[in-house]
PDB file of C-alpha atoms in Angstrom:
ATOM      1  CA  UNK A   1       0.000   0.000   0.000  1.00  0.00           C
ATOM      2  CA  UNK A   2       2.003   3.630  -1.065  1.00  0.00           C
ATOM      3  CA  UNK A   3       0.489   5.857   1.179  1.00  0.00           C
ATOM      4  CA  UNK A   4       1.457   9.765   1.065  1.00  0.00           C
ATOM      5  CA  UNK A   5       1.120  11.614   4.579  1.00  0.00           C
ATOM      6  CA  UNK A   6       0.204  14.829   5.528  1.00  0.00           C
ATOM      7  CA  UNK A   7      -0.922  16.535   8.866  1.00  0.00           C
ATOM      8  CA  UNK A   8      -4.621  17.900   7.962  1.00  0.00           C
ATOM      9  CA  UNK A   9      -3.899  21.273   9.735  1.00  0.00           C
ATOM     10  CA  UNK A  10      -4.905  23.916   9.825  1.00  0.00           C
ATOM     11  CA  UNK A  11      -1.858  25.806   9.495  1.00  0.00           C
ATOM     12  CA  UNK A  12      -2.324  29.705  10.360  1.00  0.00           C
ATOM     13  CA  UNK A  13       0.203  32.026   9.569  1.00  0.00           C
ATOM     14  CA  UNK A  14       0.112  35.862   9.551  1.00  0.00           C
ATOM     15  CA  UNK A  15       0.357  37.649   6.517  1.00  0.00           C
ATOM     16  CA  UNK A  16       3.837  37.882   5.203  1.00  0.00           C
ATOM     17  CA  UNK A  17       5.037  34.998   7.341  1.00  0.00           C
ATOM     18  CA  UNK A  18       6.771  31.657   5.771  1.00  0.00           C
ATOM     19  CA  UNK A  19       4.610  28.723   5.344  1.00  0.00           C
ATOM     20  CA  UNK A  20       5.885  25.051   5.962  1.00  0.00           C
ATOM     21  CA  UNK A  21       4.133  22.068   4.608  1.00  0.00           C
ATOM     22  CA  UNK A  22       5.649  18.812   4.969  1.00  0.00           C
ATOM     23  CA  UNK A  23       4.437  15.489   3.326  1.00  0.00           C
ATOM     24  CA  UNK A  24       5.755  11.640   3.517  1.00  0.00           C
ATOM     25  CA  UNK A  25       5.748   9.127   1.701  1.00  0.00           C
ATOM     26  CA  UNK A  26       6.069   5.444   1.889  1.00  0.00           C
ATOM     27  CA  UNK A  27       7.512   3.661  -1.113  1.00  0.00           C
ATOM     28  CA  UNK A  28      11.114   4.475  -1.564  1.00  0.00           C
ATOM     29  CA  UNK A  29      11.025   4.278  -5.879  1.00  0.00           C
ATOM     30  CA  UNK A  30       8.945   6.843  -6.146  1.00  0.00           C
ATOM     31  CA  UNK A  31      10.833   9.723  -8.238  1.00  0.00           C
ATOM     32  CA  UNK A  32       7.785  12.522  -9.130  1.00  0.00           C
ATOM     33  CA  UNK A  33       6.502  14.327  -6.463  1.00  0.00           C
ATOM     34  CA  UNK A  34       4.233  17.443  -6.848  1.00  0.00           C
ATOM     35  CA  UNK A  35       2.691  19.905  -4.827  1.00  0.00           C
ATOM     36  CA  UNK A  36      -1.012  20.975  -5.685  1.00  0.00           C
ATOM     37  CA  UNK A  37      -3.234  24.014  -4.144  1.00  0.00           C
ATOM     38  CA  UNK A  38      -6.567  23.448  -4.003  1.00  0.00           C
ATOM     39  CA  UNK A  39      -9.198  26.122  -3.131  1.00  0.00           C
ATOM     40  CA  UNK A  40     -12.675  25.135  -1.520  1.00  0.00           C
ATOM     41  CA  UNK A  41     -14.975  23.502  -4.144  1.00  0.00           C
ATOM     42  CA  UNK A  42     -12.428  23.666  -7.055  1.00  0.00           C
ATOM     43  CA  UNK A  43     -10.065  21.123  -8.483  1.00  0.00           C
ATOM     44  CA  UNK A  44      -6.174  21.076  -7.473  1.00  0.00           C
ATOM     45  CA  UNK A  45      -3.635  23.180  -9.502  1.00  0.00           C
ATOM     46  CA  UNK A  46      -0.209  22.213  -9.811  1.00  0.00           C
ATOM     47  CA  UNK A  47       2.037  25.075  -7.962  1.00  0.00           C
ATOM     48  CA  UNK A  48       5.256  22.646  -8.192  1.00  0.00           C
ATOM     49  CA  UNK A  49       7.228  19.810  -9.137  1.00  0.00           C
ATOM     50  CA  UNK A  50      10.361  18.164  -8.194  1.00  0.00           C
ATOM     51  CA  UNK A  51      12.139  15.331  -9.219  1.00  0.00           C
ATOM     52  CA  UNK A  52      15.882  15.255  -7.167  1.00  0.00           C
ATOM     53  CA  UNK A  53      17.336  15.937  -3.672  1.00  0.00           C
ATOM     54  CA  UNK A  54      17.625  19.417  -2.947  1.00  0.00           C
ATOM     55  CA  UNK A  55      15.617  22.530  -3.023  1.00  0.00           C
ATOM     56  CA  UNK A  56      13.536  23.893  -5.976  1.00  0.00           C
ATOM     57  CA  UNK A  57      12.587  27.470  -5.912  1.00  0.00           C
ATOM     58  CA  UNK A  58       9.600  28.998  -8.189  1.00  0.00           C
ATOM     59  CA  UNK A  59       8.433  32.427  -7.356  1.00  0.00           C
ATOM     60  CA  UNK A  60       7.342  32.766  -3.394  1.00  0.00           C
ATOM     61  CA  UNK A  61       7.356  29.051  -3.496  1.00  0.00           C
ATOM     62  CA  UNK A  62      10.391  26.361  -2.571  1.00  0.00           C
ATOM     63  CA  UNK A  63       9.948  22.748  -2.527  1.00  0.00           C
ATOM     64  CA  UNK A  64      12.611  20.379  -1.062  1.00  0.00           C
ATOM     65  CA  UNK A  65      12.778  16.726  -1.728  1.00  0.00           C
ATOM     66  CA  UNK A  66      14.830  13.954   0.730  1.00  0.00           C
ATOM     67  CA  UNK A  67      14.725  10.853  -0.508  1.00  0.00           C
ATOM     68  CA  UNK A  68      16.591   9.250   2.028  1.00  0.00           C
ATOM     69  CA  UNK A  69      14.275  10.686   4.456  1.00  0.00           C
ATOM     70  CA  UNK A  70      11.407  10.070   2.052  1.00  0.00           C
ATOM     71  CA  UNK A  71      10.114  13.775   3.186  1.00  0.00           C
ATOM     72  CA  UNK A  72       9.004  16.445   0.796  1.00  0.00           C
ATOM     73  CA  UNK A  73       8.169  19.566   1.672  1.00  0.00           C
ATOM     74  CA  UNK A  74       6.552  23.266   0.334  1.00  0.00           C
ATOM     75  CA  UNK A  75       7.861  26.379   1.881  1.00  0.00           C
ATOM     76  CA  UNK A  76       5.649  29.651   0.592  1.00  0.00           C
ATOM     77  CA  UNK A  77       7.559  32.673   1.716  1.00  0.00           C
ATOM     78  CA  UNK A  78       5.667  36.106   2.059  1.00  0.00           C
ATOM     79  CA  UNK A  79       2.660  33.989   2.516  1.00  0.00           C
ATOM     80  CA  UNK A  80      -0.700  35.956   1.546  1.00  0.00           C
ATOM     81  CA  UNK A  81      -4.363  35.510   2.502  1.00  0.00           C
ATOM     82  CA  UNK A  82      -5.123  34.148  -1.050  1.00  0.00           C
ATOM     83  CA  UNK A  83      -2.446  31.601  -0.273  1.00  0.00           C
ATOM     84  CA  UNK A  84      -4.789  30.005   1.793  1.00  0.00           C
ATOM     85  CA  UNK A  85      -6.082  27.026   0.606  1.00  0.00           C
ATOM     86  CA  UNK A  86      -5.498  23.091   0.911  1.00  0.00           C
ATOM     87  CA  UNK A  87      -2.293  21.948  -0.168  1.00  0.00           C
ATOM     88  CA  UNK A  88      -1.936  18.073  -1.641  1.00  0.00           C
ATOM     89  CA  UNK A  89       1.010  16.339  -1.865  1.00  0.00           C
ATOM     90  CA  UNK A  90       0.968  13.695  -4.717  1.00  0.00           C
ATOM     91  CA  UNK A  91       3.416  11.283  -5.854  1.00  0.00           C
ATOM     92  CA  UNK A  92       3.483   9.847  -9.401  1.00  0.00           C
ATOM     93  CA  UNK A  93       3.711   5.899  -8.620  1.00  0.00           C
ATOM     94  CA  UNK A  94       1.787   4.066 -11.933  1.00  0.00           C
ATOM     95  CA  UNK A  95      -0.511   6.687 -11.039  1.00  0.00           C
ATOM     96  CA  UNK A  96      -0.846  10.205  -9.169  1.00  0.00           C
ATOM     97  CA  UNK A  97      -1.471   8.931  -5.085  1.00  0.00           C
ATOM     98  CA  UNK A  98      -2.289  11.962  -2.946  1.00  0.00           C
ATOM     99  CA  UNK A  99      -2.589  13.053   0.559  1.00  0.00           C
ATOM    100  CA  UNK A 100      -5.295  14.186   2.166  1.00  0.00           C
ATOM    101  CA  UNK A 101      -3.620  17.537   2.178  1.00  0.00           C
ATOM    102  CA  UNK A 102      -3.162  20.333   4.957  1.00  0.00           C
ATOM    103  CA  UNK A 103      -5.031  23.175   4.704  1.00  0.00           C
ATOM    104  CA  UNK A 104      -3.575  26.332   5.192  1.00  0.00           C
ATOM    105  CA  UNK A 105      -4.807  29.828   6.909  1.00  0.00           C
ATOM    106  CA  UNK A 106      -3.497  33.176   5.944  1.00  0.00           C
ATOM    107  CA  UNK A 107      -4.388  35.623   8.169  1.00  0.00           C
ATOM    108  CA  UNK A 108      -4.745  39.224   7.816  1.00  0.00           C
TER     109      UNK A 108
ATOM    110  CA  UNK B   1      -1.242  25.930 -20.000  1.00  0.00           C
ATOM    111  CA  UNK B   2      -3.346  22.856 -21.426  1.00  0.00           C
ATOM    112  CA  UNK B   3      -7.233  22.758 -20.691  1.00  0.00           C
ATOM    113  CA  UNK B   4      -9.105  20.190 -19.528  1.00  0.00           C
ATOM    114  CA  UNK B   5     -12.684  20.901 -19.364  1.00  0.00           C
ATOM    115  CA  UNK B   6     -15.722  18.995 -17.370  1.00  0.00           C
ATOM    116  CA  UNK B   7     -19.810  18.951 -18.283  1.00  0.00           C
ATOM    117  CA  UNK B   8     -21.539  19.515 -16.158  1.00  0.00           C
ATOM    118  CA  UNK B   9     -20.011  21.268 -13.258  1.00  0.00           C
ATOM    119  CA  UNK B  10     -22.952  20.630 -11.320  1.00  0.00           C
ATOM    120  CA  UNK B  11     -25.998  17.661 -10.939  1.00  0.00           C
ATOM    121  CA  UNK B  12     -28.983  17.644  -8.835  1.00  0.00           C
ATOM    122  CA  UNK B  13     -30.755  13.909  -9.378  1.00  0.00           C
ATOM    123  CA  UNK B  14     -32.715  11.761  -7.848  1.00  0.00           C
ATOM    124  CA  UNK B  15     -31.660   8.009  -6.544  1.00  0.00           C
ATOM    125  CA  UNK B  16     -31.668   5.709  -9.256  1.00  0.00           C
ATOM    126  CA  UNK B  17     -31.196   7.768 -11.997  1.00  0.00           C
ATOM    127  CA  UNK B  18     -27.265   7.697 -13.884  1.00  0.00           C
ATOM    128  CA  UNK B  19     -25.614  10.639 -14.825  1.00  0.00           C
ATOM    129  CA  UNK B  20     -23.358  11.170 -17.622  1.00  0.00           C
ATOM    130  CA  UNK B  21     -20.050  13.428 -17.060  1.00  0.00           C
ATOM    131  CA  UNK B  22     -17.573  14.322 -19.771  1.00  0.00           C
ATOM    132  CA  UNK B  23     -14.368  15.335 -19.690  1.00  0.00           C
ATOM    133  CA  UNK B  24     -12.671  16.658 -22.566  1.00  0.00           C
ATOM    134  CA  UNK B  25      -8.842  17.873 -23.470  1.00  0.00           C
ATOM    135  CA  UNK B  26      -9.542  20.931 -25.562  1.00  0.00           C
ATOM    136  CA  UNK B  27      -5.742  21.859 -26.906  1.00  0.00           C
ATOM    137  CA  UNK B  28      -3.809  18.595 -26.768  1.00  0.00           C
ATOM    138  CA  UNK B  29      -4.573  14.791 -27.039  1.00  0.00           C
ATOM    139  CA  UNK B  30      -4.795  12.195 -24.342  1.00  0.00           C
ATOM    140  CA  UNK B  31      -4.861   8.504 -24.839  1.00  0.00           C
ATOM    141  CA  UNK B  32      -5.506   8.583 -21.519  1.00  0.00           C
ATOM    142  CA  UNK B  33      -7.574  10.422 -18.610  1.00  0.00           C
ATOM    143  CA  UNK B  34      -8.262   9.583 -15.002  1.00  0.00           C
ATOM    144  CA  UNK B  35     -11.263  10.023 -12.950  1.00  0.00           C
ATOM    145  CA  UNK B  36     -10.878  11.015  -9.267  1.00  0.00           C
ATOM    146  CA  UNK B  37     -13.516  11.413  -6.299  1.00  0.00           C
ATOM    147  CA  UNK B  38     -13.160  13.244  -3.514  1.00  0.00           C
ATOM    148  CA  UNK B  39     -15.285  13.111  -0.758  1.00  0.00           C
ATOM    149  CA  UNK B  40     -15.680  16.614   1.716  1.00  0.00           C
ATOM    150  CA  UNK B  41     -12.251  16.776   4.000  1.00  0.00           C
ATOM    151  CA  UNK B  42     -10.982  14.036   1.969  1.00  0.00           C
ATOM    152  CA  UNK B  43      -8.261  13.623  -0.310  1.00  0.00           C
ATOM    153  CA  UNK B  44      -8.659  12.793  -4.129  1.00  0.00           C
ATOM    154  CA  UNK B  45      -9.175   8.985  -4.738  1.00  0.00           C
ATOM    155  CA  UNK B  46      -8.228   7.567  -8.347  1.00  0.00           C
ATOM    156  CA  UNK B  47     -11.329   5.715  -8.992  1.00  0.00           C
ATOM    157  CA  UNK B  48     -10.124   4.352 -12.888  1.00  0.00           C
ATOM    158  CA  UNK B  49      -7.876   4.706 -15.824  1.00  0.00           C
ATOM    159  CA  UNK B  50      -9.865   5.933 -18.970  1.00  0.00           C
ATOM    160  CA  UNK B  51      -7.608   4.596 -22.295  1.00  0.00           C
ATOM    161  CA  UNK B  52      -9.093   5.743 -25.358  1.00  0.00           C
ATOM    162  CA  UNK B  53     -10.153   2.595 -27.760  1.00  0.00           C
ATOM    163  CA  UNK B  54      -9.944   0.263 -24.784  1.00  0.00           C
ATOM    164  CA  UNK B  55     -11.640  -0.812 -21.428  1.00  0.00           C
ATOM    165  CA  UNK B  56     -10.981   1.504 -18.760  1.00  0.00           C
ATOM    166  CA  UNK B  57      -8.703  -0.135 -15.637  1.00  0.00           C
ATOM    167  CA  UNK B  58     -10.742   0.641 -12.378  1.00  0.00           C
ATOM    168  CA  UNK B  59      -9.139   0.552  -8.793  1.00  0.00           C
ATOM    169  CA  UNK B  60      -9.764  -1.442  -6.127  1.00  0.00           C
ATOM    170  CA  UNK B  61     -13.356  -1.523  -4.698  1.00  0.00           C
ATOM    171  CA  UNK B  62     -14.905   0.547  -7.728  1.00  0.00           C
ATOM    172  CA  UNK B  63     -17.464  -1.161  -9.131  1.00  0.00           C
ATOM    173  CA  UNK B  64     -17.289  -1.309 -12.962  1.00  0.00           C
ATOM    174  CA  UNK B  65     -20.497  -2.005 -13.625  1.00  0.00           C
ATOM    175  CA  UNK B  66     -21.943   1.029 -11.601  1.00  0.00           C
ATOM    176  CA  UNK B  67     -18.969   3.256 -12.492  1.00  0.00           C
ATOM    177  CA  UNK B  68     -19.320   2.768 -16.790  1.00  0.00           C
ATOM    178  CA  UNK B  69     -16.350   4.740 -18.675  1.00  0.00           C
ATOM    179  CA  UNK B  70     -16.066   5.263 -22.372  1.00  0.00           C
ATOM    180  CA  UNK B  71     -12.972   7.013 -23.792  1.00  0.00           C
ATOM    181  CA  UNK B  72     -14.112   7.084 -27.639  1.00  0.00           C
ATOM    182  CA  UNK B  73     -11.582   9.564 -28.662  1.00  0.00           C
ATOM    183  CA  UNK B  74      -8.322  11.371 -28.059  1.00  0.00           C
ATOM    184  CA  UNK B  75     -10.161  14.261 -26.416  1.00  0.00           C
ATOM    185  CA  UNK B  76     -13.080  12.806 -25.014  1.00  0.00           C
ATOM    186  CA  UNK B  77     -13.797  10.207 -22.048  1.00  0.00           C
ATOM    187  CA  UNK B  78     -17.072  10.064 -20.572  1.00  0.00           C
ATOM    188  CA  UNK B  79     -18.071   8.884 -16.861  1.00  0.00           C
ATOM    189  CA  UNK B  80     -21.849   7.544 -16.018  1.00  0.00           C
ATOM    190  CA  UNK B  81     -23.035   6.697 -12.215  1.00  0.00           C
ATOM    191  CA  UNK B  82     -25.745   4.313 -12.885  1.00  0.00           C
ATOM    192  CA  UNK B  83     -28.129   3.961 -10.692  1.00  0.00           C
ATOM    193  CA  UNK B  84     -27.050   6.808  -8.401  1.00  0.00           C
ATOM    194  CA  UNK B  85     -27.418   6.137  -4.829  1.00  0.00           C
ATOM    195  CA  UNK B  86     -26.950   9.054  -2.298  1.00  0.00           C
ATOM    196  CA  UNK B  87     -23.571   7.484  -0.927  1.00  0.00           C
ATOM    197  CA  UNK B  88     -22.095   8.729  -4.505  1.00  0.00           C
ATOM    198  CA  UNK B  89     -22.587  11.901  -3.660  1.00  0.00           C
ATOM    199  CA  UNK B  90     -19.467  13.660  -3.995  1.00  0.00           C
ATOM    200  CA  UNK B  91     -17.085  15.730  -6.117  1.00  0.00           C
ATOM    201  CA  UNK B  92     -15.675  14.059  -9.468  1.00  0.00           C
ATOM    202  CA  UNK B  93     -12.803  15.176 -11.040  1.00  0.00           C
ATOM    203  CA  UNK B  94     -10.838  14.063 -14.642  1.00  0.00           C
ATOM    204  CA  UNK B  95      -7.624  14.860 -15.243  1.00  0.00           C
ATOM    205  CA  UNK B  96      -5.867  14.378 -18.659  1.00  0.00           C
ATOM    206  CA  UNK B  97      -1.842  14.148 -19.349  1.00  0.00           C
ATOM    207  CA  UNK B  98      -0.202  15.172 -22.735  1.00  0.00           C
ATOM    208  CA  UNK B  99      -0.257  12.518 -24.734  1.00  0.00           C
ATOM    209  CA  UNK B 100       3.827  10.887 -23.777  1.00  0.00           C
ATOM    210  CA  UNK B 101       4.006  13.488 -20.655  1.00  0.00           C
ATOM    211  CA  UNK B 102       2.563  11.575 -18.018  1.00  0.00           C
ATOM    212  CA  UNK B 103       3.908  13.568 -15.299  1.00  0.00           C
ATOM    213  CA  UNK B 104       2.388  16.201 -16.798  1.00  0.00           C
ATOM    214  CA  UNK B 105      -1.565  16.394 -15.666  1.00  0.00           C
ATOM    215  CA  UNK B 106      -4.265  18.794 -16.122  1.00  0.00           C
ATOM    216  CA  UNK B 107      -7.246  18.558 -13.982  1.00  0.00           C
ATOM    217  CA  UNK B 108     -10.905  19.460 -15.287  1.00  0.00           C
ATOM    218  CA  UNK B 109     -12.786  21.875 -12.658  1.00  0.00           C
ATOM    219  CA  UNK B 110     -15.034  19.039 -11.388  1.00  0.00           C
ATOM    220  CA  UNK B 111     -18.658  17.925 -11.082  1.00  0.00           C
ATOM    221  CA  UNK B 112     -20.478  18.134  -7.867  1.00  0.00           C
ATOM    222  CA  UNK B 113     -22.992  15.367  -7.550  1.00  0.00           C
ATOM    223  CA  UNK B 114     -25.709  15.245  -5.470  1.00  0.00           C
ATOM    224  CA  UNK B 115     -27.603  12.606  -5.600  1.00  0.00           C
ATOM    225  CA  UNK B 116     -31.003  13.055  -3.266  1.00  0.00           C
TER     226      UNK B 116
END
């Protein structure tokens, strides 16, 4: 069973503070791993990608990918109140496998 | 970016009736599309694999018989809930990958179902 792990949150931040969302994952040969935001009663939109170790920056957004650890994680600097949203991890196995995502609070 | 789009974004209906969904790639081709549910506070669940000129591959504990996909073209896959029951109330979702880019997916909006 691949699972993907999140914690469901919330997470509140204030406006113009740094974000952290973390994710796991259980099956060590995964090698796709993607970050989605996904606003109340609409379908996810991809914010990132990553494929190797390290960090990958994109805008206000940074994700960073262990594999040893087999942690991946979103970091959304400057963070905005139309940041928040639920965030979903997903990893490409055969097919996309998501988490159940965290949901995050930007507040004023 | 590519666009997926999904008909209709919202269905009212009553139990036992089946309800037709499309999804459609509008600017690329996709020999295949998935179908997704998500349930409120829940995260999306693949429910099958739509390949166009072929049976669809359906996960575990979806019932292909209740669940019926057709995929008749490279831009097209359709998803019918026969005999709708209120339990599949819930918010469906296709997604569609450039045909040869399959980490590459674009979802549709959705369709809320409620089945009453």
């Amino acid at each position: 069973q691949k699972e993907v792990e999140q914690n469901s949150g919330p997470l509140s931040v204030p406006e113009g503070a740094i974000a952290s969302l973390n994710c796991t994952y259980s099956d060590r040969v995964s090698q796709s791993f993607f970050w989605y935001r996904q606003y109340s009663g609409k379908s996810p939109e991809l914010i990132m990608s990553i494929y190797s170790n390290g960090d990958k920056e994109d805008g206000r957004f940074t994700a960073q990918l262990n594999k040893a650890s087999q942690y991946v994680s979103l970091l959304i600097r400057d963070s905005q109140p139309s940041d928040s949203a639920t965030y979903l991890c997903a990893i490409l196995y055969s097919t996309l496998t998501f988490g159940k995502g965290t949901m995050l609070l930007v507040s004023p | 970016g590519a666009v997926v789009s999904q008909h209709p974004s919202w269905v009212i209906c009553k139990s036992g009736t089946s309800v037709k969904i499309e999804c459609r790639s509008l600017d690329f081709q996709a020999t295949t599309m998935f179908w997704y549910r998500q349930f409120p506070k829940q995260s999306l669940m693949l429910m099958a694999t739509s390949n166009e000129g072929s049976k669809a591959t359906y996960e575990q504990g979806v019932e292909k018989d209740k669940f019926l996909i057709n995929h008749a073209s490279l831009t097209l896959s359709t998803l019918t809930v026969t005999s709708a029951h209120p339990e599949d109330s819930s918010f469906y979702i296709c997604s569609a990958p450039p045909t040869g880019v399959q980490e590459t997916q674009y979802f549709g909006p959705g369709t809320r179902l409620l089945v009453l």
